[in-house]
Amino acid sequence: MSAAEVNFDGLIGPSHNYGGLSDGNLASARNAGDVSNPREAALQGLEKMRRLVRMGLVQGVLPPLPRPNFDLLVSAGFGGSDAEIIEKAAKQAPGLLKVAYSASSMWTANAATVSPSADTADGRLHLTVANLSTMLHRAQEHPDTTAVLQAIFSDDRHFAVHAALPMHADFSDEGAANHVRLSAEHGAPGVELFVYGRDAGESLAGFPARQTRLAAECVARGHGLAPARAVFARQSRTAIDAGAFHNDVVCVGTADTLFFHEAAFEDTEATLGALRTASQGLFELKPVMVPLAEVPLEDAIRSYLFNSQLLVVPGESRLVLVAPTEAADTASTRAYCDRLVDGNGPIGRVDFVDVRQSMRNGGGPACLRLRVVMTEAEQQACHPDVLLTEQRIDALQDVVRATYRDRLAPADLADPALASECRLAREQLLKVLNLEELA
Ligand code: SUG
C-alpha cells in the first residue's frame, strides 16, 4: 500500500531556555545558563518545516506542552496563586522551577515510538508514548504528550495510542530516538531496529544509558510486531560516554539505508547480520558506515552529522540528508558529506538547515521530528489541522512573533509575567491548529 512518511515536528515553546538539565548531553552542559532566544528558536523550527513542505513532503506539527508545569510545582508542595507559586519556587527550589519550565517536548523524536500499520498484527498504526524516565525534566512530559497524541490520532479504527511504560528505571524508554524503521518503500512491511543502552537491572558507570532492552521489547510486543522483523541491538558504551545519549546522535535510517558511525553499536557485524536476516524477502539492506578514521566520534557528536533527516524526496532518485549547519562547519563532516554526494551510494544530496537554538541544547533536525508513516486513509483520519501548509506555517510564525520573547536568561524564569505570556502564546498556537481542547 502506498504511504508517506509524515514528520511531526515539535513546535518550540515560548520557555525555550538553556537549563543544563541533561547529564550526558554535552551541548546542554556546555551552554547551561546562557541566554536563549525562544522566538528565533521557534522560527528556525518552523522554517525547517517549511523546507520539507517545499520538497513536496507531508509535514505535521505537535504543539508545545503547557509550561511552566504547575502540576509539578503543586505536587512539590507549592501553593497559592500562580504568581505566588512561581515566586516561592524561584526562591526555595530554583532547580525545580527550571524543570517545570523546560521546553524539552520540542524534541518529538522522544515523544513516542511509532510502528506503521504495514508492520503491526492488527493493521493499525501504533504509537507508544515514551516515559522518558531518566531525566526529571523529560519525565514530566508523558501525560501531556499522551493527550496531544490522543487528540491527533483519535480514530481507533486506524490508530492505537499506548500510554507510557511504567515509570521505573527497568522500563526506561526514550521513544523513536532509539528506533529505526527500514523497508523497501514506506508503505511496505518493514524491519524495526530497537537500540538500547542497558539491560533492566544493569547499572553502569559513566553517562546514563536512557533506554533498556526490556522497554524496547515491551513496545515491540505492544505494537504486535512480528518477532522475526524486530531487531534489538546494543548501543556502544563508547558512544554513550562520548555524548551520544540517544542512538539518533550516531545513526539514522530510512527505506533500505542505514547511515551510522563505526562506533554506534556494541557489535556492528552482529547488528548488520540480524538486520539482513530480518529483512530477507523484503529488501536488501544498504549500510553506509562512516569510519572513525574519516570522522572522529567527537566530531560526529559535536556536529550532529547523524542527527539528520534522511528523506525519500519526490522526484529524486537518491536519498536527501537534511543535516544541521554545524555539520557544514566541522571540517571532517563537511569533507565526508562532499565525498558521500560525489560517490554513487544511496545518499545523493546533503541540505544544511539552521536549528542552532535547539542544537545548543543537543537537539538537531532529527530530534525535532517524530516520523509517522501513514497511508492516505490514515492521513485523512488524523486531526487535519496539524498537517501543515505554508499558510499555516505563516500563521504560526505570526503568533510566535507576537507572543514570544527574544531573550530568556535563567533569572527571567522567576518573573510571573513569563507564565502568563507562555499560556497566551500556547492558547493562540492551539487556536491556529484547531486544538483548543488541549488548552
Ligand atoms: O533529552 N535536551 C534533550 C535533547 C533531546 C535530543 N533528542 C534526540 N536525540 N532525539 C535531552 O537531552 C536539554 C534541556 C536543558 O538542558 O535545558 C535537553 O533536554
XYZ file of C-alpha atoms and ligand atoms in Angstrom:
458
model
C 0.000 0.000 0.000
C 1.285 3.477 -0.727
C 2.129 5.555 2.285
C 4.060 8.694 3.132
C 6.431 9.455 5.960
C 4.863 12.362 7.827
C 7.320 14.264 10.007
C 5.624 15.710 13.079
C 7.954 18.414 14.330
C 7.721 19.808 17.825
C 6.794 23.469 17.763
C 9.408 25.047 20.038
C 7.701 26.580 23.056
C 7.998 30.106 24.486
C 10.004 28.952 27.514
C 12.928 27.516 25.493
C 15.980 28.040 27.712
C 19.406 26.623 28.472
C 18.841 24.822 31.757
C 21.809 22.439 31.722
C 19.377 19.708 32.716
C 20.618 16.704 30.755
C 23.543 14.762 32.179
C 25.399 13.102 29.302
C 24.220 15.666 26.743
C 27.371 17.693 26.110
C 25.685 20.644 24.369
C 23.185 21.037 27.233
C 26.063 21.131 29.740
C 28.218 23.438 27.609
C 25.512 26.073 27.175
C 23.949 25.869 30.643
C 22.912 29.287 31.914
C 23.277 31.079 28.563
C 20.619 33.463 27.333
C 18.261 31.799 24.871
C 16.078 33.284 22.155
C 12.746 31.431 22.133
C 11.373 33.478 19.237
C 14.316 32.700 16.993
C 14.227 29.057 18.070
C 10.580 28.626 17.084
C 11.038 30.496 13.812
C 14.044 28.306 12.946
C 11.990 25.185 13.641
C 9.083 26.407 11.530
C 11.446 27.270 8.657
C 12.734 23.698 8.767
C 9.130 22.508 8.474
C 8.572 24.888 5.546
C 11.614 23.458 3.808
C 10.133 19.963 3.884
C 6.748 21.217 2.686
C 8.557 22.804 -0.270
C 10.253 19.478 -1.015
C 6.771 18.067 -1.558
C 6.640 16.120 1.722
C 3.778 15.868 4.191
C 4.713 17.832 7.293
C 2.949 17.742 10.644
C 3.412 19.651 13.871
C 2.893 18.919 17.572
C 2.102 21.880 19.851
C 4.272 22.727 22.872
C 3.175 21.354 26.243
C 1.888 23.690 28.975
C 4.798 25.399 30.748
C 5.512 26.055 33.481
C 4.110 22.757 34.630
C 2.096 23.941 37.627
C 1.025 20.360 38.429
C 4.676 19.506 39.073
C 5.186 22.560 41.300
C 1.985 21.876 43.235
C 2.962 18.258 43.793
C 6.294 19.577 45.066
C 4.398 21.379 47.825
C 3.970 24.872 46.393
C 0.564 26.508 46.712
C -1.294 29.785 46.244
C -1.895 31.790 43.093
C 0.183 31.092 40.001
C 2.346 34.139 40.743
C 2.864 33.008 44.353
C 3.831 29.518 43.251
C 6.429 30.935 40.859
C 7.817 33.385 43.405
C 8.155 30.732 46.104
C 9.637 28.146 43.760
C 12.142 30.693 42.435
C 13.386 31.308 45.990
C 13.156 27.851 47.528
C 13.703 25.452 44.622
C 15.057 27.274 41.541
C 16.218 23.961 40.052
C 12.668 22.653 40.145
C 11.309 25.821 38.568
C 13.760 25.328 35.699
C 12.473 21.783 35.279
C 8.855 22.977 35.305
C 9.700 25.484 32.573
C 11.632 23.120 30.319
C 10.543 23.294 26.677
C 12.061 19.852 26.054
C 8.892 18.473 24.417
C 10.154 20.202 21.247
C 12.287 17.080 20.634
C 9.437 14.937 19.411
C 11.735 12.077 18.379
C 11.378 11.343 22.108
C 7.596 11.686 22.207
C 6.806 8.111 21.214
C 7.848 5.028 19.269
C 5.799 4.528 16.125
C 5.068 1.389 14.119
C 3.255 1.883 10.818
C 0.196 -0.236 10.056
C 2.156 -2.295 7.500
C 4.186 -3.777 10.382
C 1.555 -4.479 13.029
C -0.578 -7.555 13.701
C -3.892 -5.671 13.795
C -3.141 -3.446 10.780
C -3.388 -0.264 12.846
C -0.732 2.393 13.313
C 0.654 2.053 16.856
C 2.281 4.772 18.959
C 3.694 4.173 22.450
C 4.344 7.365 24.374
C 7.883 7.386 25.816
C 8.112 7.566 29.605
C 11.430 9.481 29.451
C 12.014 8.262 32.978
C 15.754 9.012 33.160
C 15.702 12.828 33.296
C 13.307 14.626 35.614
C 12.544 17.445 33.186
C 11.655 14.926 30.500
C 9.791 12.521 32.811
C 7.065 15.141 33.251
C 6.204 15.110 29.527
C 4.354 11.849 29.004
C 0.864 12.617 30.401
C 0.517 15.740 28.258
C 2.124 14.057 25.257
C -0.436 11.267 25.557
C -3.230 13.847 25.486
C -1.751 15.502 22.381
C -1.329 12.224 20.502
C -4.797 11.040 21.518
C -6.293 14.272 20.191
C -4.491 13.900 16.856
C -4.746 10.129 16.415
C -8.190 9.720 17.945
C -9.751 7.346 15.397
C -9.248 3.926 16.931
C -10.160 2.152 13.711
C -6.808 3.355 12.395
C -4.691 4.232 15.409
C -3.670 2.794 18.782
C -2.034 5.246 21.200
C -0.430 3.371 24.110
C 0.292 5.118 27.389
C 3.885 5.238 28.589
C 5.518 2.166 30.161
C 5.810 2.104 33.980
C 7.998 4.837 35.467
C 10.873 2.717 36.625
C 14.490 2.510 35.576
C 13.952 -1.020 34.249
C 11.496 0.377 31.697
C 13.449 3.484 30.666
C 12.208 4.437 27.241
C 13.172 7.410 25.055
C 10.965 6.619 22.078
C 11.832 6.933 18.416
C 15.282 8.392 19.121
C 16.373 4.792 19.675
C 14.285 3.243 16.900
C 14.840 2.943 13.144
C 12.385 1.515 10.636
C 13.696 0.120 7.374
C 11.654 -1.067 4.371
C 11.646 -1.337 0.570
C 9.321 1.670 0.470
C 7.400 3.439 3.226
C 4.122 1.542 2.692
C 5.710 -1.926 2.519
C 6.188 -4.161 5.574
C 9.420 -3.247 7.312
C 12.041 -4.202 9.835
C 12.194 -2.269 13.087
C 15.521 -1.762 14.818
C 15.420 -1.018 18.555
C 18.651 0.226 20.084
C 19.169 0.060 23.843
C 21.966 1.108 26.153
C 21.494 -1.291 29.045
C 19.520 -4.250 30.307
C 16.880 -3.931 33.017
C 18.598 -4.070 36.398
C 22.016 -3.330 34.948
C 23.790 -0.328 36.412
C 26.730 1.118 34.555
C 29.326 3.720 35.337
C 29.546 6.799 33.112
C 26.824 8.784 31.413
C 23.261 7.460 31.776
C 22.014 4.862 29.291
C 18.461 6.072 28.819
C 16.933 3.048 27.082
C 16.605 -0.510 28.301
C 16.194 -3.602 26.190
C 13.174 -4.548 28.287
C 11.416 -1.299 27.373
C 12.120 -1.843 23.692
C 10.793 -5.408 23.864
C 7.614 -4.228 25.594
C 6.994 -1.623 22.897
C 7.553 -4.137 20.084
C 5.193 -6.601 21.773
C 2.518 -3.974 22.398
C 2.653 -2.936 18.748
C 2.181 -6.531 17.585
C 5.375 -6.661 15.527
C 6.378 -9.985 14.018
C 9.315 -11.194 16.153
C 11.267 -12.098 13.019
C 11.059 -8.478 11.812
C 12.180 -6.807 15.061
C 15.888 -6.438 15.840
C 17.329 -5.423 19.229
C 20.858 -4.061 19.228
C 23.023 -2.661 21.958
C 24.341 0.869 21.601
C 28.071 1.069 22.212
C 29.157 2.199 25.661
C 31.883 4.227 23.944
C 29.272 6.241 22.051
C 27.190 6.928 25.185
C 30.241 8.026 27.141
C 31.325 10.270 24.276
C 27.934 12.059 24.484
C 25.592 10.017 22.261
C 22.784 9.962 24.817
C 20.403 8.630 22.152
C 21.202 6.333 19.229
C 19.991 9.002 16.789
C 23.111 11.022 17.618
C 25.179 8.381 15.785
C 22.710 6.676 13.421
C 19.780 7.376 11.109
C 18.000 5.132 8.649
C 15.180 5.117 6.173
C 13.920 2.901 3.366
C 16.707 0.327 2.789
C 19.553 2.544 4.027
C 21.191 2.628 7.440
C 23.640 5.537 7.881
C 25.713 5.155 11.036
C 29.038 5.791 12.695
C 31.534 2.969 13.113
C 31.303 3.388 16.901
C 27.466 3.410 17.075
C 26.842 -0.227 18.016
C 28.466 -2.522 20.547
C 28.691 -5.199 17.834
C 28.335 -3.782 14.326
C 28.690 -7.089 12.471
C 26.055 -8.799 14.624
C 23.674 -5.843 14.231
C 24.020 -5.799 10.447
C 23.712 -9.589 10.341
C 20.477 -9.501 12.341
C 19.099 -6.755 10.098
C 19.957 -8.748 6.966
C 18.218 -11.832 8.359
C 15.149 -9.830 9.394
C 14.884 -8.129 6.011
C 15.062 -11.318 3.952
C 12.313 -11.318 1.353
C 11.560 -7.630 1.965
C 14.573 -5.624 0.771
C 18.337 -5.678 0.531
C 19.953 -3.666 3.319
C 22.275 -0.829 2.257
C 24.552 0.012 5.190
C 26.550 3.263 4.951
C 29.094 3.142 7.761
C 31.169 6.251 8.463
C 34.638 5.133 9.587
C 36.257 6.519 12.727
C 39.302 7.310 10.632
C 37.265 9.714 8.491
C 35.027 11.251 11.152
C 36.220 11.038 14.772
C 33.420 10.261 17.213
C 33.859 13.672 18.892
C 33.272 15.417 15.550
C 30.227 13.268 14.830
C 28.729 14.242 18.179
C 29.697 17.898 18.127
C 28.444 18.393 14.555
C 25.391 16.112 14.860
C 26.008 14.754 11.355
C 23.844 11.708 12.103
C 21.069 13.658 13.785
C 19.869 14.463 10.298
C 16.665 13.732 8.491
C 17.192 11.073 5.842
C 14.416 11.591 3.339
C 12.865 9.957 0.315
C 12.066 13.067 -1.727
C 9.586 13.004 -4.620
C 11.405 13.293 -7.940
C 14.882 12.488 -6.531
C 16.397 9.111 -7.236
C 18.707 9.126 -4.191
C 18.011 9.979 -0.555
C 18.419 13.512 0.790
C 20.134 14.161 4.130
C 18.882 17.297 5.912
C 21.783 17.972 8.274
C 22.462 20.743 10.801
C 24.669 23.648 9.666
C 27.147 22.555 12.339
C 27.961 19.560 10.105
C 28.957 22.006 7.351
C 31.086 23.993 9.804
C 33.068 20.961 11.034
C 35.923 20.099 8.651
C 35.750 16.294 8.874
C 31.972 16.025 8.497
C 31.904 18.617 5.704
C 34.549 16.662 3.778
C 32.670 13.421 4.430
C 29.411 14.914 3.093
C 31.181 16.079 -0.071
C 32.544 12.572 -0.679
C 29.176 10.993 0.135
C 27.383 13.003 -2.513
C 30.157 12.521 -5.091
C 30.050 8.749 -4.595
C 27.350 6.520 -6.032
C 25.825 5.371 -2.746
C 22.190 5.714 -1.681
C 22.533 9.310 -0.380
C 22.588 11.828 -3.219
C 22.309 15.231 -1.607
C 23.003 16.946 1.722
C 20.986 20.031 2.638
C 22.065 22.072 5.654
C 19.483 23.640 7.962
C 19.903 26.196 10.755
C 18.362 24.990 14.023
C 21.118 26.435 16.202
C 18.880 27.436 19.092
C 17.796 23.820 19.532
C 21.255 22.454 18.750
C 22.687 24.335 21.713
C 20.565 22.067 23.905
C 21.634 18.949 21.997
C 18.634 18.751 19.672
C 19.301 18.551 15.919
C 16.981 18.232 12.922
C 16.195 14.575 13.696
C 15.437 15.232 17.385
C 12.883 17.806 16.382
C 10.687 15.393 14.450
C 8.620 12.268 15.048
C 8.299 10.153 11.934
C 4.887 8.640 11.325
C 4.487 6.559 8.169
C 0.842 6.973 7.201
C -1.369 5.632 4.418
C -3.716 8.022 2.599
C -6.612 6.764 4.724
C -4.643 7.384 7.931
C -3.736 10.904 6.818
C -7.449 11.526 6.235
C -8.332 10.052 9.641
C -5.960 12.122 11.794
C -6.688 15.640 13.086
C -6.338 17.545 9.790
C -5.108 20.928 11.025
C -1.760 19.640 12.299
C -0.764 18.809 8.708
C 0.918 21.971 7.522
C 0.508 24.207 4.521
C 2.783 27.209 4.068
C -0.157 29.412 5.052
C -0.493 27.628 8.365
C 3.242 27.932 8.942
C 2.878 31.685 8.303
C 0.042 31.849 10.836
C 2.103 30.007 13.460
C 5.064 32.298 12.810
C 2.798 35.336 13.251
C 1.796 34.047 16.702
C 5.437 33.404 17.590
C 6.480 36.913 16.517
C 3.651 38.447 18.513
C 3.917 36.428 21.726
C 7.440 35.004 22.241
C 10.333 36.737 23.973
C 13.582 37.113 22.052
C 15.702 36.799 25.183
C 15.380 34.491 28.125
C 18.009 34.408 30.873
C 17.847 31.913 33.767
C 16.764 34.682 36.188
C 13.769 35.525 33.977
C 12.049 32.286 34.982
C 11.285 33.958 38.330
C 9.148 36.580 36.582
C 5.457 35.648 36.999
C 4.641 37.571 33.807
C 6.505 34.908 31.829
C 3.997 32.263 32.913
C 1.062 34.355 31.607
C 2.899 35.022 28.344
C 3.545 31.307 27.864
C -0.107 30.486 28.464
C -1.284 33.130 25.994
C 1.193 32.032 23.332
C 0.140 28.400 23.653
C -3.556 29.255 23.504
C -3.013 31.158 20.279
C -0.941 28.377 18.731
C -3.598 25.811 19.675
C -6.214 28.015 18.029
C -4.312 28.015 14.721
C -4.170 24.210 14.949
C -7.825 23.860 15.993
C -6.704 22.053 19.121
C -8.228 24.372 21.712
C -9.425 21.272 23.600
C -5.800 20.902 24.837
C -5.683 24.392 26.394
O 16.814 14.912 26.191
N 17.986 18.181 25.682
C 17.347 16.986 25.154
C 17.761 16.773 23.728
C 16.971 15.676 23.090
C 17.503 15.297 21.764
N 16.699 14.272 21.185
C 17.160 13.278 20.414
N 18.420 12.977 20.361
N 16.291 12.594 19.776
C 17.688 15.766 26.020
O 18.819 15.676 26.495
C 18.352 19.900 27.382
C 17.463 20.783 28.208
C 18.227 21.756 29.048
O 19.360 21.480 29.424
O 17.626 22.830 29.313
C 17.587 18.693 26.870
O 16.671 18.220 27.492
